[in-house]
Coordinates of C-alpha atoms in Angstrom, one line a residue:
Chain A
X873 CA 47.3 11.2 -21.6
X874 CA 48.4 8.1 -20.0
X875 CA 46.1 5.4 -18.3
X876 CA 46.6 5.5 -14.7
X877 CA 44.0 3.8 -11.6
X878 CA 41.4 3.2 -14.1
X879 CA 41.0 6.8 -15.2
X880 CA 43.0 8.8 -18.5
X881 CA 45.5 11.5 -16.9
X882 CA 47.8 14.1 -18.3
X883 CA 51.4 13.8 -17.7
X884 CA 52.5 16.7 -18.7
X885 CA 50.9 20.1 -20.0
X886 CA 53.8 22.6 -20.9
X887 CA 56.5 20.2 -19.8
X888 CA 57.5 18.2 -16.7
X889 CA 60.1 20.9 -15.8
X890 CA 58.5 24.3 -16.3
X891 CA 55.8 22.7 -14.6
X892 CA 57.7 21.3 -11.0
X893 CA 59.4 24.9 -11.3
X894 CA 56.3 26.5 -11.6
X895 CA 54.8 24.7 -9.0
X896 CA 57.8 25.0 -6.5
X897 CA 57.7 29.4 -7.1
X898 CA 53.8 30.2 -7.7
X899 CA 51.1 27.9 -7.3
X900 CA 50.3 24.5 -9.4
X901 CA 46.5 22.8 -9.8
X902 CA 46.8 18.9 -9.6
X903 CA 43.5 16.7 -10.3
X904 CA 43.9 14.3 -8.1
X905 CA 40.0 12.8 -8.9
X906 CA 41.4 9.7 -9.3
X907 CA 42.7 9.3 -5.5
X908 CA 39.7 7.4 -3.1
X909 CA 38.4 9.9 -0.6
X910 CA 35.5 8.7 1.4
X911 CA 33.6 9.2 5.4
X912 CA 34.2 6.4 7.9
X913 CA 31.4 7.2 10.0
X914 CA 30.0 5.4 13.8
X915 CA 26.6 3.7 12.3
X916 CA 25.2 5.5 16.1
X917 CA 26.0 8.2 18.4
X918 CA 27.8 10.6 16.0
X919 CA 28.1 13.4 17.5
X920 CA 27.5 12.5 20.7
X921 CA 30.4 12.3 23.9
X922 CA 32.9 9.6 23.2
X923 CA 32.2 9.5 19.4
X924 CA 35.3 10.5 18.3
X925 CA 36.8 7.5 20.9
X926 CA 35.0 5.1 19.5
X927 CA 35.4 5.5 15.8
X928 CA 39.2 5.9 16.6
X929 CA 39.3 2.5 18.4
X930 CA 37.6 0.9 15.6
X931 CA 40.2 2.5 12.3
X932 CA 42.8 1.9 15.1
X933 CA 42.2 -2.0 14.4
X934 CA 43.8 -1.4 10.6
X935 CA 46.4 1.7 11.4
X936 CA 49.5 1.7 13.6
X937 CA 48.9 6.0 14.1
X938 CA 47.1 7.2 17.1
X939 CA 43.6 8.5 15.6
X940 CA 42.4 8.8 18.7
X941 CA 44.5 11.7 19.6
X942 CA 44.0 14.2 16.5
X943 CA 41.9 17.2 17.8
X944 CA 38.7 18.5 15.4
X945 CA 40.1 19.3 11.7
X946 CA 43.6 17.5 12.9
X947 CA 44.6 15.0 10.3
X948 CA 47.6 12.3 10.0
X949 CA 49.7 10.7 7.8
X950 CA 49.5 7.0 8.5
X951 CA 49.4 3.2 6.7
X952 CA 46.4 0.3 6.0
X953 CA 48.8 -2.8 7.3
X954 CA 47.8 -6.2 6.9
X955 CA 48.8 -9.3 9.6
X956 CA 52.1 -9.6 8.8
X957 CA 52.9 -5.7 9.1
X958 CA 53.2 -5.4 5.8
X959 CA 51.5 -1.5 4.3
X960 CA 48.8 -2.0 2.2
X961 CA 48.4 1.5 1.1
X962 CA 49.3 5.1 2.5
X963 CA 46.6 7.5 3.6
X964 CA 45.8 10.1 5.6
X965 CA 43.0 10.4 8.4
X966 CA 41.4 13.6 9.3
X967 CA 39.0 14.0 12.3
X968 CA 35.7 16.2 11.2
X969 CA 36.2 19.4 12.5
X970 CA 32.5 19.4 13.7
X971 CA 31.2 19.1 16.7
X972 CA 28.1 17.7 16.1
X973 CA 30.6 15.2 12.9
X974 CA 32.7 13.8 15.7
X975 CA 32.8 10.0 15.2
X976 CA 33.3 10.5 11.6
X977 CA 36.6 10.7 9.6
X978 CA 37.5 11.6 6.3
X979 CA 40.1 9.6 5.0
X980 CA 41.7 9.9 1.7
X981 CA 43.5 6.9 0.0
X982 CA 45.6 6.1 -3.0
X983 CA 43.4 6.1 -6.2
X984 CA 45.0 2.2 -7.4
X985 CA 44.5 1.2 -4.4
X986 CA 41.0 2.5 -3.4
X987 CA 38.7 -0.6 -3.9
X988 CA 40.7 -3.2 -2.0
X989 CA 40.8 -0.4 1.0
X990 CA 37.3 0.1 1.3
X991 CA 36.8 -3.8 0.9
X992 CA 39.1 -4.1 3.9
X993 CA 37.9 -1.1 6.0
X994 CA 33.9 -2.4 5.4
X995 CA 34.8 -6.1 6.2
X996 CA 37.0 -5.4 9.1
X997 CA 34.6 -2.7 10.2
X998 CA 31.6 -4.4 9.4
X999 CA 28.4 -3.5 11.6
X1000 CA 29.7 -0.8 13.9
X1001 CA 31.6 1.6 11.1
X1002 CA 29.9 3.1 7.6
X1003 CA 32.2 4.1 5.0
X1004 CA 31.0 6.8 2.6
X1005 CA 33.0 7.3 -0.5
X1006 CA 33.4 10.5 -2.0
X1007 CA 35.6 9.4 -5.4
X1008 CA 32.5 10.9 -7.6
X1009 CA 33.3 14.1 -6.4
X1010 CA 36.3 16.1 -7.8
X1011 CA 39.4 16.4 -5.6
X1012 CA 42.1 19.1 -6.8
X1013 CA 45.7 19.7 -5.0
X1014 CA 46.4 23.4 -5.2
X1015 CA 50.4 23.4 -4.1
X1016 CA 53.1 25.9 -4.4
X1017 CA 54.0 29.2 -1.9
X1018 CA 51.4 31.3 -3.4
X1019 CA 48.5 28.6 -3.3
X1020 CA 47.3 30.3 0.4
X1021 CA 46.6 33.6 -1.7
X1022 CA 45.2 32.3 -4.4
X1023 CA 42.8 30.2 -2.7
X1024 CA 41.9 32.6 0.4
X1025 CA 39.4 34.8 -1.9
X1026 CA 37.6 31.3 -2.8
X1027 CA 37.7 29.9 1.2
X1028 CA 38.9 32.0 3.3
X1029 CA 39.1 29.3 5.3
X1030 CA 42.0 28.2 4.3
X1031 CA 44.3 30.8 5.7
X1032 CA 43.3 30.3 8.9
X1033 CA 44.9 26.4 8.5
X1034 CA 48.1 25.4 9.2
X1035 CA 49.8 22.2 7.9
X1036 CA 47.5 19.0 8.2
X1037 CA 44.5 20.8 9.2
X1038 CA 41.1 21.0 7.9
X1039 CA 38.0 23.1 7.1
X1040 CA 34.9 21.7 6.4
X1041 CA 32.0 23.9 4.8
X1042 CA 29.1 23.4 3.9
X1043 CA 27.4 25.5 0.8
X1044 CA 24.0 24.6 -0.7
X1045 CA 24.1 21.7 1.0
X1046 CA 27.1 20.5 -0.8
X1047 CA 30.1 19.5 1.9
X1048 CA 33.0 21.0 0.6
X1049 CA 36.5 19.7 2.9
X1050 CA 39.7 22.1 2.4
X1051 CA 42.8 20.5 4.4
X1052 CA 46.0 21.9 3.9
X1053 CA 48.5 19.3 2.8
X1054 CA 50.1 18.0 -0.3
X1055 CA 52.6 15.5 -1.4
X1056 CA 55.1 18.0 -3.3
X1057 CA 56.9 19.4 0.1
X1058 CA 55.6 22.7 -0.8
X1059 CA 52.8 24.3 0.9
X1060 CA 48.8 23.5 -0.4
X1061 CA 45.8 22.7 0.2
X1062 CA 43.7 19.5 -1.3
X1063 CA 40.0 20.6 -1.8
X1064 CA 36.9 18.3 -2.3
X1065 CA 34.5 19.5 -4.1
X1066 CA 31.2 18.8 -5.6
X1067 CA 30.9 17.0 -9.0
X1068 CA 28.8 19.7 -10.4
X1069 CA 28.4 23.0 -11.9
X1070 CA 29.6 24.8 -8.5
X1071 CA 32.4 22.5 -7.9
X1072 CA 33.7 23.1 -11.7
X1073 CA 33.2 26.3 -11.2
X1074 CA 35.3 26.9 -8.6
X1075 CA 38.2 25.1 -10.3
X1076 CA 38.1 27.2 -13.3
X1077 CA 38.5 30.0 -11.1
X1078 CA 41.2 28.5 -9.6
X1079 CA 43.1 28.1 -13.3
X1080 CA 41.7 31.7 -14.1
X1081 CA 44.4 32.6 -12.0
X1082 CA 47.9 34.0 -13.9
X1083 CA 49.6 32.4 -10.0
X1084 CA 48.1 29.4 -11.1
X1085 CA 48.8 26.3 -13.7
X1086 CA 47.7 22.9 -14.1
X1087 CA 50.5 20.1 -13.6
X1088 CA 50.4 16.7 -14.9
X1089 CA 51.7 13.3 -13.0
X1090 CA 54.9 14.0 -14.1
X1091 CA 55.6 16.7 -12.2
X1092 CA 53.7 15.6 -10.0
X1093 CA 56.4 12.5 -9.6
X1094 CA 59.7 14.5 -9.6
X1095 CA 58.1 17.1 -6.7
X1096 CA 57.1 14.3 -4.5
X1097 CA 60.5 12.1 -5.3
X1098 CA 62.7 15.7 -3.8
X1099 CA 60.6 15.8 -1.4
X1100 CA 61.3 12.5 -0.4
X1101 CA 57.7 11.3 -0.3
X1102 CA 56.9 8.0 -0.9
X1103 CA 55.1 6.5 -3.9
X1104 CA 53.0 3.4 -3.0
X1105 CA 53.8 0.3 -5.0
X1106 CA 57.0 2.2 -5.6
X1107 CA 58.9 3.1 -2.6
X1108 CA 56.6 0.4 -0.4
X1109 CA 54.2 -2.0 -0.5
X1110 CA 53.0 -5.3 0.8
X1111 CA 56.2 -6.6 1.1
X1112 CA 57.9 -3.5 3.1
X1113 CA 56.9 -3.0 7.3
X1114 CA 56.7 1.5 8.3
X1115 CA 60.3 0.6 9.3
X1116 CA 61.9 -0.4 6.4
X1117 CA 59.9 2.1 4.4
X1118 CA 61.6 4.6 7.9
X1119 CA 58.0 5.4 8.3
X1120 CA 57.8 4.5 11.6
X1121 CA 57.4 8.2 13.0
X1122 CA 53.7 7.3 11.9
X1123 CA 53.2 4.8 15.0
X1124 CA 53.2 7.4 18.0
X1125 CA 54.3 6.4 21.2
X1126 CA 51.2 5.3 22.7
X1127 CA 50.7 2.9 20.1
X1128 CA 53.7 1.7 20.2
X1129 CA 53.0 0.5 24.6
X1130 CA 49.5 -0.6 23.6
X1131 CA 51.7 -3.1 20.8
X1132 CA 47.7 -3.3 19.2
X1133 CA 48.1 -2.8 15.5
X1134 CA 48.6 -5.7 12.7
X1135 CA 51.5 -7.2 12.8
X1136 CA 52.8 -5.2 16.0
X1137 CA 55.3 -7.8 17.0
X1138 CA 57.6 -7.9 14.1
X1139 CA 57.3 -4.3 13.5
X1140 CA 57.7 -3.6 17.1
X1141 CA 60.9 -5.8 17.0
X1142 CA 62.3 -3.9 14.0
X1143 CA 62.0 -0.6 15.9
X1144 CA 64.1 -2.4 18.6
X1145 CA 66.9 -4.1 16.9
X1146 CA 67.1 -2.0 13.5
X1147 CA 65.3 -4.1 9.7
X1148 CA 67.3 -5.8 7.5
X1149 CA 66.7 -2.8 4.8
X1150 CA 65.5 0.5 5.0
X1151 CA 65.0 2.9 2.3
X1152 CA 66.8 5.6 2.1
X1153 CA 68.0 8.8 -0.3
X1154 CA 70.0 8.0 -3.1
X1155 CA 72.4 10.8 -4.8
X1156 CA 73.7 9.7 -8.2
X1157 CA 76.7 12.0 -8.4
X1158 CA 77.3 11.6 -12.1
X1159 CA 74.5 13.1 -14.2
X1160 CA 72.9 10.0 -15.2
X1161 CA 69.5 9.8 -14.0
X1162 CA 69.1 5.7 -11.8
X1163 CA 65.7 5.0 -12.3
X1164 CA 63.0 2.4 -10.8
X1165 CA 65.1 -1.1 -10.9
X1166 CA 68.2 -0.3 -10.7
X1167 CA 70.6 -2.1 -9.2
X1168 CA 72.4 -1.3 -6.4
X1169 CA 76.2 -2.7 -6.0
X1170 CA 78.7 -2.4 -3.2
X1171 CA 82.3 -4.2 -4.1
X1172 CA 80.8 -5.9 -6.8
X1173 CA 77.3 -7.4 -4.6
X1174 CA 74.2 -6.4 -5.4
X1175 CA 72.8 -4.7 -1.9
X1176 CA 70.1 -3.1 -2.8
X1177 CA 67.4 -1.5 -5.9
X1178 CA 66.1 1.8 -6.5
X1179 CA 62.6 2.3 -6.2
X1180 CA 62.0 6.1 -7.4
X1181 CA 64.5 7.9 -9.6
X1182 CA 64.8 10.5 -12.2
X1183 CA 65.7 13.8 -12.7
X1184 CA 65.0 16.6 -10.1
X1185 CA 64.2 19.8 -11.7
X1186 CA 65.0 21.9 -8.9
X1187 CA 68.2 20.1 -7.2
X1188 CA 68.9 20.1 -11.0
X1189 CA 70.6 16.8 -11.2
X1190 CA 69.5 13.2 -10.4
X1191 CA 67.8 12.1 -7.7
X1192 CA 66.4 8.8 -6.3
X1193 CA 65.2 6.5 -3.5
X1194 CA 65.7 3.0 -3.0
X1195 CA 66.0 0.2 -0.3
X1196 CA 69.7 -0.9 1.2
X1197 CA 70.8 -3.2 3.4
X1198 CA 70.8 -1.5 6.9
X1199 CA 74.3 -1.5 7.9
X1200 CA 74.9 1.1 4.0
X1201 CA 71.8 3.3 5.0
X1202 CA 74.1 5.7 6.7
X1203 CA 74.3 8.7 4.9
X1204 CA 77.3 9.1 2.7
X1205 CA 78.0 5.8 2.3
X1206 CA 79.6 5.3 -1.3
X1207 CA 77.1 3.2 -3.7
X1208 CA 77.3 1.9 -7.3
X1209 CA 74.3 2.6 -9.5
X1210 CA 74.6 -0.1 -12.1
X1211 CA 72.9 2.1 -14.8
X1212 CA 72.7 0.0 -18.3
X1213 CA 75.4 -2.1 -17.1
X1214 CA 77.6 0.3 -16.1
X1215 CA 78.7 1.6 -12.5
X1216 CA 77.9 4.6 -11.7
X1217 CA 79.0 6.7 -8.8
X1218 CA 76.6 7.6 -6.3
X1219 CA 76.2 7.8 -2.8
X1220 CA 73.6 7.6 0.2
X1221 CA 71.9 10.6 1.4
X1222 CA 69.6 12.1 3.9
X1223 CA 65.7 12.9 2.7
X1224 CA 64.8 15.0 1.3
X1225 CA 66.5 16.3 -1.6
X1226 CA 64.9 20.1 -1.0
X1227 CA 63.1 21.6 2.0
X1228 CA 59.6 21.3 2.9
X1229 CA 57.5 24.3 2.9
X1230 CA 54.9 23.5 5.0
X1231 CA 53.1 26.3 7.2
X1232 CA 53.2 25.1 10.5
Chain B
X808 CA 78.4 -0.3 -52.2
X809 CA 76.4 2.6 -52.4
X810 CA 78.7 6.3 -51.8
X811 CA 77.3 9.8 -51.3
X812 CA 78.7 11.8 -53.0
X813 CA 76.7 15.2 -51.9
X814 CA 75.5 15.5 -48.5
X815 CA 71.8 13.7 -47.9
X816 CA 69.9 13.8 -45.0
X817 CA 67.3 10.9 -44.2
X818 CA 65.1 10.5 -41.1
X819 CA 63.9 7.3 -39.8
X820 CA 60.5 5.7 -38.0
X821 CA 62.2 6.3 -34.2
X822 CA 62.7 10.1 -35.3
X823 CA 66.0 10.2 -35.8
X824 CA 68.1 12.0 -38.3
X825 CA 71.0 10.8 -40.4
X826 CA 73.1 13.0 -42.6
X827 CA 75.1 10.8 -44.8
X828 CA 78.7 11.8 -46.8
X829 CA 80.6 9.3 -48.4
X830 CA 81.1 6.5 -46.1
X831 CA 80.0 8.3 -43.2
X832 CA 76.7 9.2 -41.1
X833 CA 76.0 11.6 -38.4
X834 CA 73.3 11.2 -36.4
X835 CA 71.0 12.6 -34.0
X836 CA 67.5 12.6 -32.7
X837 CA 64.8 15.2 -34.5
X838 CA 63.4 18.6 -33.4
X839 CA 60.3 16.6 -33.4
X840 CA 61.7 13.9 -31.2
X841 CA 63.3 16.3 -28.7
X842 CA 60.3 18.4 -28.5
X843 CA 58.1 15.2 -27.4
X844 CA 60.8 14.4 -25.2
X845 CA 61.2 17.6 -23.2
X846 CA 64.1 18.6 -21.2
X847 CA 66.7 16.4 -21.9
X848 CA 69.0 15.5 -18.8
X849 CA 71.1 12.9 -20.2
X850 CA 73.0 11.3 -22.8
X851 CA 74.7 8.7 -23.2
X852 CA 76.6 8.6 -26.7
X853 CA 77.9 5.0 -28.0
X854 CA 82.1 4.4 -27.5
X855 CA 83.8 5.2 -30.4
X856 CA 85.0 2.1 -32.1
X857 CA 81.7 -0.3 -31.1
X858 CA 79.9 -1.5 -33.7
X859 CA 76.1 -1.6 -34.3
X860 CA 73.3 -3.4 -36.7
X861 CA 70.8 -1.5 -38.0
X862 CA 68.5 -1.3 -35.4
X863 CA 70.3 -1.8 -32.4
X864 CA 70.4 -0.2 -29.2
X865 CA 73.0 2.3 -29.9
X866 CA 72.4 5.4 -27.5
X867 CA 69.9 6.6 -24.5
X868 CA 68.6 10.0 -23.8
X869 CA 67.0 10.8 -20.6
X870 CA 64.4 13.5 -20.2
X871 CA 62.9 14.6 -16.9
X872 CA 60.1 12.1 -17.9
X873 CA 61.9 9.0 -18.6
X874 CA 64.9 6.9 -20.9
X875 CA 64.5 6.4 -24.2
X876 CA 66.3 3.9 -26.3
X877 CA 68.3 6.0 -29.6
X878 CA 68.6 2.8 -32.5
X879 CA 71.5 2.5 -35.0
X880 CA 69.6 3.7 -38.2
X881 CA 72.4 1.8 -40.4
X882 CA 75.2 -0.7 -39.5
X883 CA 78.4 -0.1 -39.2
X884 CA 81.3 1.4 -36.7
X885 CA 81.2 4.3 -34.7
X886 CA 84.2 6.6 -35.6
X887 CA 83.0 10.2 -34.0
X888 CA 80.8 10.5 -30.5
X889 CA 79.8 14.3 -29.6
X890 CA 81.6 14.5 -26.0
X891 CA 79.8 18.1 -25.5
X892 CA 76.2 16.6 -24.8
X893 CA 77.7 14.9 -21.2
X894 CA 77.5 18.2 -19.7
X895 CA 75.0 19.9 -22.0
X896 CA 72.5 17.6 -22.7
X897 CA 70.2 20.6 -23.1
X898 CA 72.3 21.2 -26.4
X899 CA 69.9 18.8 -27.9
X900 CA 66.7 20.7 -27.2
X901 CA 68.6 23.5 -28.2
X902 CA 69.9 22.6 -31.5
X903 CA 69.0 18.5 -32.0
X904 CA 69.5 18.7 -35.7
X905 CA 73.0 20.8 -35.4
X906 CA 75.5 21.0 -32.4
X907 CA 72.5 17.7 -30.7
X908 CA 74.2 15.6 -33.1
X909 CA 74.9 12.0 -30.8
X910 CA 77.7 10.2 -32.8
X911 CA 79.6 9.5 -36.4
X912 CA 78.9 6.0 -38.0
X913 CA 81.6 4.5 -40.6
X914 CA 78.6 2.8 -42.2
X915 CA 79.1 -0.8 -44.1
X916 CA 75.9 -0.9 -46.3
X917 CA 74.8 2.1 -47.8
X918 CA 72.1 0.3 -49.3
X919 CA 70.4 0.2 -45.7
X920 CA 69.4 4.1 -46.7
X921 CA 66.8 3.0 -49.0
X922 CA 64.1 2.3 -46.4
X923 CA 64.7 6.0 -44.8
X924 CA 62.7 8.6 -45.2
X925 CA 63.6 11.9 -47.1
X926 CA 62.1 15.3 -45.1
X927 CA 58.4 15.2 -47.2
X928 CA 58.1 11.6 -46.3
X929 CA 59.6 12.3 -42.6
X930 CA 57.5 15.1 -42.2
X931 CA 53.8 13.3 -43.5
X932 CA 55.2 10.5 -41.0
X933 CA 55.0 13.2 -38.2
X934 CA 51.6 14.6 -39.2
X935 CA 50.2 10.5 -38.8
X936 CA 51.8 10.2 -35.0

């Protein structure tokens, strides 16, 4: 057990390795508690025509990803920037699937970085916007290609989702929010579920299943890193714009011509003439694993750091992620991985390292 | 300077394992180490002909979880490095107090294994972490 956002997790069970293999051929169970799920909800007229507008203008303010767009149970991958474009945290934003819910999202944040989020969301939102969190309750990842059948019997639900959708159902008055997405590139589903009896219940049911074991934040780490997925104060943070993090598929075109979210101008500017750095795939093609902080050399200068590294159980070799100077973010390019004071061979590479299996 | 004359193995505070002969020492991480660790990925065994104090940073091995530092359990030169574990570094989950072994020290002060353990002493150590 390791201390992590304020709250004791496992890193491993079984081992990090059985477990990323496990979870990449049957079905792993990830407590993700610890992350900050919460409501953002219109303080009137929820439910009523135009809600969903107007609680989409008003996140729209923080966020550079058209909200306004996502049809009910639709939700998006997007970034909390502050004035300088700068991302503040990664999260995704799901519209309620409910008719009568529409002007209320559910939103799900980074567990380290929940408290400063909601501060920022309240104070910028202050008056027109409630925010509800929901970090009491538990919040499980169920990822891996048999997760759909093993979670069907408990929600059926879920198998009629595809990728970055979401259920919401209601039992015993208890609100209970299925969305089918992940952060290991395999398909999932994250369930929220009541901090009770019931809610336990059903995740001992979940484990009850032989498809099914639990994975520790090791794993956890080396299934997001091939999958090329970000870590936040990792692989971005404050000091890093969507477009040197190449996030900027999150800011859709219509955002983009309204130029409306913080720090639009600069990031606006890097879409047009290219950042400085951009992160990008890194392949160490000796067997020594570059971690977190390692240098990057070209000719002898330092151009760059990794951000993410280790050891990828299922490319079964290393694998990493880091930040270069834009003119060496072209995949191929021949790198030196200054490992312990020693140059290793490695090279630039596309993401990610293995092939999402999302249902689409 | 202390010789050994029959074959002694001693085991240190950083789980490692140190099988002394004469003037020489092979050494290696123990089951007990390698099982904490998990899948090893990497190794990287000290050049032959550097020479370490006690205690130094001598070798690394990498699991999928993260780098761990292997210390020179006595001084001295190293003579033998086991050039198997750069493409099997599973070879030391497989057999870390065998074919595992990381590297042969020529060691100068024998009286350095005095504050090893023996296995009763190494194994009550294991039962406290």
């Amino acid at each position: 057990m390791v201390p992590f956002a304020g709250y004791e997790m496992p890193v491993q069970f079984e081992g990090v390795k059985p477990e990323h293999l496990w979870t990449r051929e049957h079905a792993g169970l990830f407590d993700v508690s610890h992350m900050g799920p919460c409501f953002l909800y219109l303080k009137e007229g929820l439910g009523q025509p135009g809600a969903h507008e107007k609680i989409s203008a008003l996140i729209e303010r923080l966020v550079p990803s058209a909200i306004s767009t996502l049809k009910p149970g639709q939700g998006r991958l997007t970034v909390l920037l502050n004035d300088e474009g700068g991302i503040l945290d990664d999260l995704i934003i799901t519209r309620m699937p409910d008719a009568n819910l529409d002007g209320m999202l559910y939103i799900v944040v980074n567990g380290a970085a929940k408290h400063d989020d909601w501060a920022l969301i309240r104070e910028k939102l202050a008056g027109e916007a409630e925010l509800q969190t929901a970090d009491d309750r538990i919040l499980v990842a169920l990822q891996g290609p048999e997760a759909e059948a093993v979670l069907t019997p408990h929600f059926p639900e879920a198998a009629e989702l595809s990728f970055m959708r979401c259920a919401h159902v209601q039992k015993d008055g208890e609100r209970y929010m299925v969305s089918r997405c992940g952060y290991t590139g395999e398909d999932g589903f994250e369930l929220l579920l009541p901090n009770n009896e019931t809610g336990l219940a059903y995740v001992r049911g979940l484990l009850a299943d032989e498809r099914v074991k639990p994975i520790g934040l090791g794993a956890r780490d080396s299934l997001r890193l091939e999958a090329g997925l970000c870590l936040y104060g990792h692989d971005m943070d404050a000091s890093r714009t969507p477009v040197e993090a190449d996030l900027q598929w999150v800011i859709q075109k219509s955002r983009r011509e309204r130029a409306d979210f913080p720090g639009a101008e600069k990031i606006l500017k890097q879409i047009a003439d290219g950042p400085a750095e951009k992160r990008v795939g890194i392949l160490p093609l000796e067997r020594a694993p570059a971690r977190e902080g390692t240098e990057i050399h070209v000719e002898g200068q330092l151009v760059g750091m990794v951000t993410s590294g280790g050891f990828g159980p299922s490319t079964d070799g290393p694998v990493a992620m880091g930040y270069v100077r834009a003119d060496l973010a072209t995949p191929g390019t021949k790198i030196d991985l200054m490992v312990r004071g020693k140059a290793r061979a490695g090279e630039v590479t596309a993401l990610p390292f293995v092939q999402p299996n999302y249902k689409r | 300077m202390t010789q050994f004359t029959q074959q002694t193995t001693f085991y240190t505070e950083d789980h490692e394992w140190v099988t002394v002969h004469g003037d020489l020492a092979t050494v290696g991480i123990t089951r007990y180490a390698a099982e904490q660790l998990g899948d090893v990925v990497f190794v990287e065994t000290p050049e032959v002909g550097k020479t370490f104090k006690k205690g130094d940073e001598m070798a690394v091995v990498e699991s999928v979880k993260a780098a761990s530092d292997v210390y020179a359990p006595l001084s001295g030169e190293v003579i033998d490095a086991n050039s198997m574990l750069a493409d099997s570094p599973e070879t030391v989950n497989e057999h870390p107090e065998g074919e595992g072994w990381f590297c042969v020290i020529k060691f100068s002060d024998g009286a350095e294994t005095r504050n090893l353990m023996d296995k009763d002493a190494y194994f009550e150590f294991c039962k406290g972490q």
